[in-house]
Coordinates of C-alpha atoms in Angstrom, one line a residue:
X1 CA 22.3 -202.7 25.6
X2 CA 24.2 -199.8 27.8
X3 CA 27.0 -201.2 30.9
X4 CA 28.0 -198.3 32.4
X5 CA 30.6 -197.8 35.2
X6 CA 31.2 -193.6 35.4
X7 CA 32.1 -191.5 38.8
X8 CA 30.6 -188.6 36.8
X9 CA 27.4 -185.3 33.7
X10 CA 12.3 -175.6 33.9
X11 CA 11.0 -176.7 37.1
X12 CA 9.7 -180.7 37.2
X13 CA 7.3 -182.7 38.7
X14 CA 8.5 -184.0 41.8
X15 CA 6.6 -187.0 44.1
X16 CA 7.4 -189.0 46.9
X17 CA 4.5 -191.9 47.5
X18 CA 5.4 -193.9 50.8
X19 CA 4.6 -197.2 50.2
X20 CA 3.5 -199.2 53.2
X21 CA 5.3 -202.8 54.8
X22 CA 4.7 -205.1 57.5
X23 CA 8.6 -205.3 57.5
X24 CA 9.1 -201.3 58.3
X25 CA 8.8 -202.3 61.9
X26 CA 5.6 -201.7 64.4
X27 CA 4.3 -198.5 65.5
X28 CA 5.3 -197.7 69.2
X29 CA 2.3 -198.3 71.6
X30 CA 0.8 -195.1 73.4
X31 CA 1.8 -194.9 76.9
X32 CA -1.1 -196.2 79.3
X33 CA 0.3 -194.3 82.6
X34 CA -1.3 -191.1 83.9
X35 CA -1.0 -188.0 85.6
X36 CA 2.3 -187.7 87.5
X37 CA 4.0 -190.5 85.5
X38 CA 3.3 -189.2 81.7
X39 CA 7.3 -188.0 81.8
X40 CA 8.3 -191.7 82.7
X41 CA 6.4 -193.3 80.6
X42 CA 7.2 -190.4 77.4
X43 CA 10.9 -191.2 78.4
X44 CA 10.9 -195.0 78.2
X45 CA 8.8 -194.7 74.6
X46 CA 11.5 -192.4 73.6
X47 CA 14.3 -194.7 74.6
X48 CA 12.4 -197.9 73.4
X49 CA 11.8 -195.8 69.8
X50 CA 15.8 -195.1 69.9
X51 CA 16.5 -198.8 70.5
X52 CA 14.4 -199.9 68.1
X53 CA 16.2 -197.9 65.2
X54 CA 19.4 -199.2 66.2
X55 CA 18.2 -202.2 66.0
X56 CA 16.8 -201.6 61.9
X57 CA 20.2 -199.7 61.4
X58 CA 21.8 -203.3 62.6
X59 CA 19.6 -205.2 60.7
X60 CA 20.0 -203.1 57.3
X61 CA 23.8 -203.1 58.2
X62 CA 24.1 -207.0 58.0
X63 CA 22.1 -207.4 55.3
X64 CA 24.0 -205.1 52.9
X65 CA 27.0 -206.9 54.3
X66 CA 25.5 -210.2 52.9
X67 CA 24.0 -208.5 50.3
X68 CA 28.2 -207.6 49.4
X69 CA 29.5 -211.1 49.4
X70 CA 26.7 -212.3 46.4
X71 CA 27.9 -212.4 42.9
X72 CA 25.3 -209.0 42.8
X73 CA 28.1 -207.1 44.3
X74 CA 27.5 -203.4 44.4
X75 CA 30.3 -201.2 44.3
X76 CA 29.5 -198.1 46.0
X77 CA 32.7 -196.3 45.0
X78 CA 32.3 -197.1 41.2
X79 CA 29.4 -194.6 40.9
X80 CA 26.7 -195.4 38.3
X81 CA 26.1 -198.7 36.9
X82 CA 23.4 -199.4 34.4
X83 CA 21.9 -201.2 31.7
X84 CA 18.9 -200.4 29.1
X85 CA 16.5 -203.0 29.5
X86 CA 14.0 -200.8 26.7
X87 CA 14.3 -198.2 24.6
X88 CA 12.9 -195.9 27.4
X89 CA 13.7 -198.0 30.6
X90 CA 16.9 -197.6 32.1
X91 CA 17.8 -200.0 35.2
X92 CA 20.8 -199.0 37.3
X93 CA 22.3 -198.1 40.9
X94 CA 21.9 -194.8 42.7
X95 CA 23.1 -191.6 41.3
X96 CA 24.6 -190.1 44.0
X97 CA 26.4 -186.4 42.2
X98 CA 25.1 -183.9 40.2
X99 CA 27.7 -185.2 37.2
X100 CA 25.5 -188.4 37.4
X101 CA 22.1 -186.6 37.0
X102 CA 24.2 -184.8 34.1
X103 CA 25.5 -187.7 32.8
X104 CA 22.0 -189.4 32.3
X105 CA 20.4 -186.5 30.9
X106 CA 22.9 -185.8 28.7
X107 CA 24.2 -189.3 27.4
X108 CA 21.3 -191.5 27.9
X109 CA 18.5 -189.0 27.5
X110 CA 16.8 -189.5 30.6
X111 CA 14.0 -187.5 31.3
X112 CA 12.8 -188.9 34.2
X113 CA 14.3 -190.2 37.3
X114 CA 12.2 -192.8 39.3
X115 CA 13.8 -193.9 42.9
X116 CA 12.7 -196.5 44.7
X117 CA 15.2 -196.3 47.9
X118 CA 13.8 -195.3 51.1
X119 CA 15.6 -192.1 53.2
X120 CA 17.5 -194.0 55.0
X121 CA 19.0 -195.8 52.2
X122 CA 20.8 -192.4 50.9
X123 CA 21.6 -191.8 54.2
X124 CA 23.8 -194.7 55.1
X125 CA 25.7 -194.3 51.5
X126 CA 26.3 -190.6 52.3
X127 CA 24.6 -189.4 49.5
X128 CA 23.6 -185.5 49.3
X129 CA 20.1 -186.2 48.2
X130 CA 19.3 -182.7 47.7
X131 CA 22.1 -181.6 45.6
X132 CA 21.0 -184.6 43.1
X133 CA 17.0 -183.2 43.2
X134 CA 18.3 -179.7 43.0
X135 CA 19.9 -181.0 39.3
X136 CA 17.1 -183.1 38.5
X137 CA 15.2 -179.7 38.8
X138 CA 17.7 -177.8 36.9
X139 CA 17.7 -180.1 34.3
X140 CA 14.0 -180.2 33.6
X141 CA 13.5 -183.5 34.7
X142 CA 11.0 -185.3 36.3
X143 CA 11.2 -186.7 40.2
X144 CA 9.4 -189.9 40.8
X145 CA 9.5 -191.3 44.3
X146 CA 8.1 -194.9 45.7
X147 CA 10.2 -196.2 48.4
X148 CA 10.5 -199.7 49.6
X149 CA 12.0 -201.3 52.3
X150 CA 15.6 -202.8 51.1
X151 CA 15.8 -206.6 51.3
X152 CA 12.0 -206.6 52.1
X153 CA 9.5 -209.5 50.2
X154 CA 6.5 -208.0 51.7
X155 CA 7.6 -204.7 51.1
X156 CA 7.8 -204.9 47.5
X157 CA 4.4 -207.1 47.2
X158 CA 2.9 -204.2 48.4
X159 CA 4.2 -201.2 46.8
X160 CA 4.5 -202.8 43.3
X161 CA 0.9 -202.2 42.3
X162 CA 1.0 -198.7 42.7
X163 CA 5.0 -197.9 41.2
X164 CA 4.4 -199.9 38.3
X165 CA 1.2 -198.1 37.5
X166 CA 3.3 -194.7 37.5
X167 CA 6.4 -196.3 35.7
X168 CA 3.6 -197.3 32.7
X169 CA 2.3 -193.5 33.6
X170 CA 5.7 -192.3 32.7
X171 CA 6.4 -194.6 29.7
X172 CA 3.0 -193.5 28.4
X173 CA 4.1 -189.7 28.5
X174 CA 7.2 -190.9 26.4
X175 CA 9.3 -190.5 29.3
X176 CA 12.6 -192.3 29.2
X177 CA 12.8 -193.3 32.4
X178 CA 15.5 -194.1 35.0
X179 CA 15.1 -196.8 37.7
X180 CA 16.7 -196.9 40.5
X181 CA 17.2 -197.9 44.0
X182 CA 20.5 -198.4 45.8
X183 CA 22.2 -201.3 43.8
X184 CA 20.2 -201.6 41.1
X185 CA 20.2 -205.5 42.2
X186 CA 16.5 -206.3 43.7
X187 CA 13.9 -203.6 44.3
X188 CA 14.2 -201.9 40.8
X189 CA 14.5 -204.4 38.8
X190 CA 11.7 -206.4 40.4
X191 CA 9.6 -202.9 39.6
X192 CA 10.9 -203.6 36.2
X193 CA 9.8 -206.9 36.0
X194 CA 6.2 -206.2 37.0
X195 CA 6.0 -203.3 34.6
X196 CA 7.1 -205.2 31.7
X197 CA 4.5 -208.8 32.8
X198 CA 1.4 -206.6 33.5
X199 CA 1.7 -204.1 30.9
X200 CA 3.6 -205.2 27.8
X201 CA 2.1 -207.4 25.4
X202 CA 6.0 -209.3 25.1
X203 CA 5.5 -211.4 28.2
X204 CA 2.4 -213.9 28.9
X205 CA 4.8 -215.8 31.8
X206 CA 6.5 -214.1 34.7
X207 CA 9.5 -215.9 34.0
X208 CA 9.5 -214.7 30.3
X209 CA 9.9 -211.0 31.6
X210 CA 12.0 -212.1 34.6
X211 CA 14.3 -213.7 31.7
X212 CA 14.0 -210.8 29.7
X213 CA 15.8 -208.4 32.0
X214 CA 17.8 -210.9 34.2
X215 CA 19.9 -211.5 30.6
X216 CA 20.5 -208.1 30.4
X217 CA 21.0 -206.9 33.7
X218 CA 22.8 -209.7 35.9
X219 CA 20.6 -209.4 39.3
X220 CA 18.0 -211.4 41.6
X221 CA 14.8 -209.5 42.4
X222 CA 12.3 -211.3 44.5
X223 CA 10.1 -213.1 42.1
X224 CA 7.6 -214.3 44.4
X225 CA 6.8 -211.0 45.3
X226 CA 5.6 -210.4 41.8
X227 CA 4.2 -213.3 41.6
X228 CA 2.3 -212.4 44.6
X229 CA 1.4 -208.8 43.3
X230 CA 0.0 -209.8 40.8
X231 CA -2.6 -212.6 42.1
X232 CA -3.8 -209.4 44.7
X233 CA -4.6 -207.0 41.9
X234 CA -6.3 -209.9 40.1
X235 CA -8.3 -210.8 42.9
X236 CA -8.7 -206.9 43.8
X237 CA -12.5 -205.4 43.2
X238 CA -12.4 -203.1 40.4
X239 CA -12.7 -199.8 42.6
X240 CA -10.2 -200.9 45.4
X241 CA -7.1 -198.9 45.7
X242 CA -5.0 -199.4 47.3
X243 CA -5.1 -203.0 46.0
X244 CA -5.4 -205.2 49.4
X245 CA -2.9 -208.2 50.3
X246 CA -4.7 -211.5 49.6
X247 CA -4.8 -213.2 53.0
X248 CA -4.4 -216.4 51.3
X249 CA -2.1 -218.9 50.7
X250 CA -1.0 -218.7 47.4
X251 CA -1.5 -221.8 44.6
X252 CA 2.2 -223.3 43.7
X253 CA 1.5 -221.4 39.9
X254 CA -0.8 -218.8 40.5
X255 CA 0.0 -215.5 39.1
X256 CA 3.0 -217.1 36.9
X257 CA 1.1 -216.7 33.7
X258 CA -1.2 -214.2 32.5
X259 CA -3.6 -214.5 28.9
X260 CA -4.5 -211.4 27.5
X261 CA -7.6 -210.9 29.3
X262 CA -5.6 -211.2 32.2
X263 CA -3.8 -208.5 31.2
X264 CA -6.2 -206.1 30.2
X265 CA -7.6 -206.5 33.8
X266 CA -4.9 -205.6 34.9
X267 CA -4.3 -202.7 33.4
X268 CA -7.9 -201.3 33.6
X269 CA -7.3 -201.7 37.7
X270 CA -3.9 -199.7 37.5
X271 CA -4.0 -197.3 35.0
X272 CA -6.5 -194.7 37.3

């Protein structure tokens, strides 16, 4: 088990897969006006498009605010802050300096970066995104991208199918992976979670893998979200990808445990 608190130390495979959500906000509706009042019309979507991302900035604002006075504090100005939930699975906040992207490479023998955070997330914690790629390439490690919206149920239903068939991707190429999004507190470690209750033979019961890295990593990923995932890939035709939302209301203990057949359908629908 690794706690880590540290404001530090070939070209790679590099991948950014947006991952779709009901919660990223509505696409702006095309303008219906004509002829001499196109420039209006383009004007008022423009300023309507504006308001709206004010509106998300605010939004993601408070709820990082909040999201500060849980006992899942994250403290941006403590740099990295991690624990080894596997041999090769490392869960852990954002590196945000080249010295982190040496320091996992070199003391934790990460070959792999996987980041979950969305753009904007970087953005609002000031981080130079491309300075910490630019090491990741200089170090000869690999780039994995799969962004989901912060805070976001639906958003992390969604994406999970698709991450955590490239995080068991990764472990299968004997990659020691880091995960990551912003605190390290809800979207990665819910990634985690599913990876470890679809893919490892260890946990038959969502809460047994929830338990397994909530006792090693103190944090509160959505676990109806998993729950969730994992009843749509089940109910998912064999050939559908991306695997559809069930449009269903859920049973109170579907999904929560799998048997091994379970399982292996599972994996036959992700591993592609």
């Amino acid at each position: 088990r690794t706690i880590v608190r540290s404001q530090s130390h070939g070209m790679t495979a590099s991948m950014t897969h947006a991952i779709p959500s009901r919660a990223a906000g509505r696409p702006s509706r095309p303008s219906r006006a004509r002829g001499g009042g196109g420039g209006a019309a383009r004007s008022l979507s423009r300023k309507r498009t504006r308001q709206r991302a004010a509106a998300d900035d605010d939004a993601y604002n408070a709820a990082m605010k909040a999201y500060s006075a849980t006992p899942y504090e994250y403290k941006h100005e403590l740099g990295l802050y991690y624990h080894r939930i596997r041999p090769n699975l490392i869960v852990g906040t954002q590196p945000t300096t080249a010295a982190d992207i040496d320091r996992l490479r070199d003391v934790e023998d990460v070959t792999c970066v996987f980041n979950t955070q969305q753009d904007k997330d970087m953005e609002y914690w000031k981080v130079d995104f491309a300075s910490v790629k630019r090491q990741i390439e200089r170090r000869g490690m690999k780039l994995e991208r799969y962004p989901f919206v912060d805070f976001s149920a639906d958003s992390l239903r969604e994406g999970l199918p698709a991450a955590a068939a490239a995080l068991d991707a990764a472990a299968r190429r004997g990659e020691t992976v880091y995960l990551h999004c912003t605190a390290g507190m809800g979207r990665s470690p819910g990634l985690a979670i599913a990876y470890m209750y679809w893919f490892l033979d260890a946990h038959d019961s969502l809460d047994g893998a929830y338990e397994a890295l909530t006792s090693i990593r103190p944090c509160g990923p959505k676990k109806e979200s998993i729950r969730a995932a994992t009843c749509d890939i089940l109910a998912a035709h064999s050939d559908e990808w991306p695997i559809k939302l069930l449009e269903r209301e859920l049973n109170e203990y579907e999904g929560a445990q799998l048997s091994f057949g379970a399982k292996r359908m599972i994996r036959r629908k992700l591993r592609r």
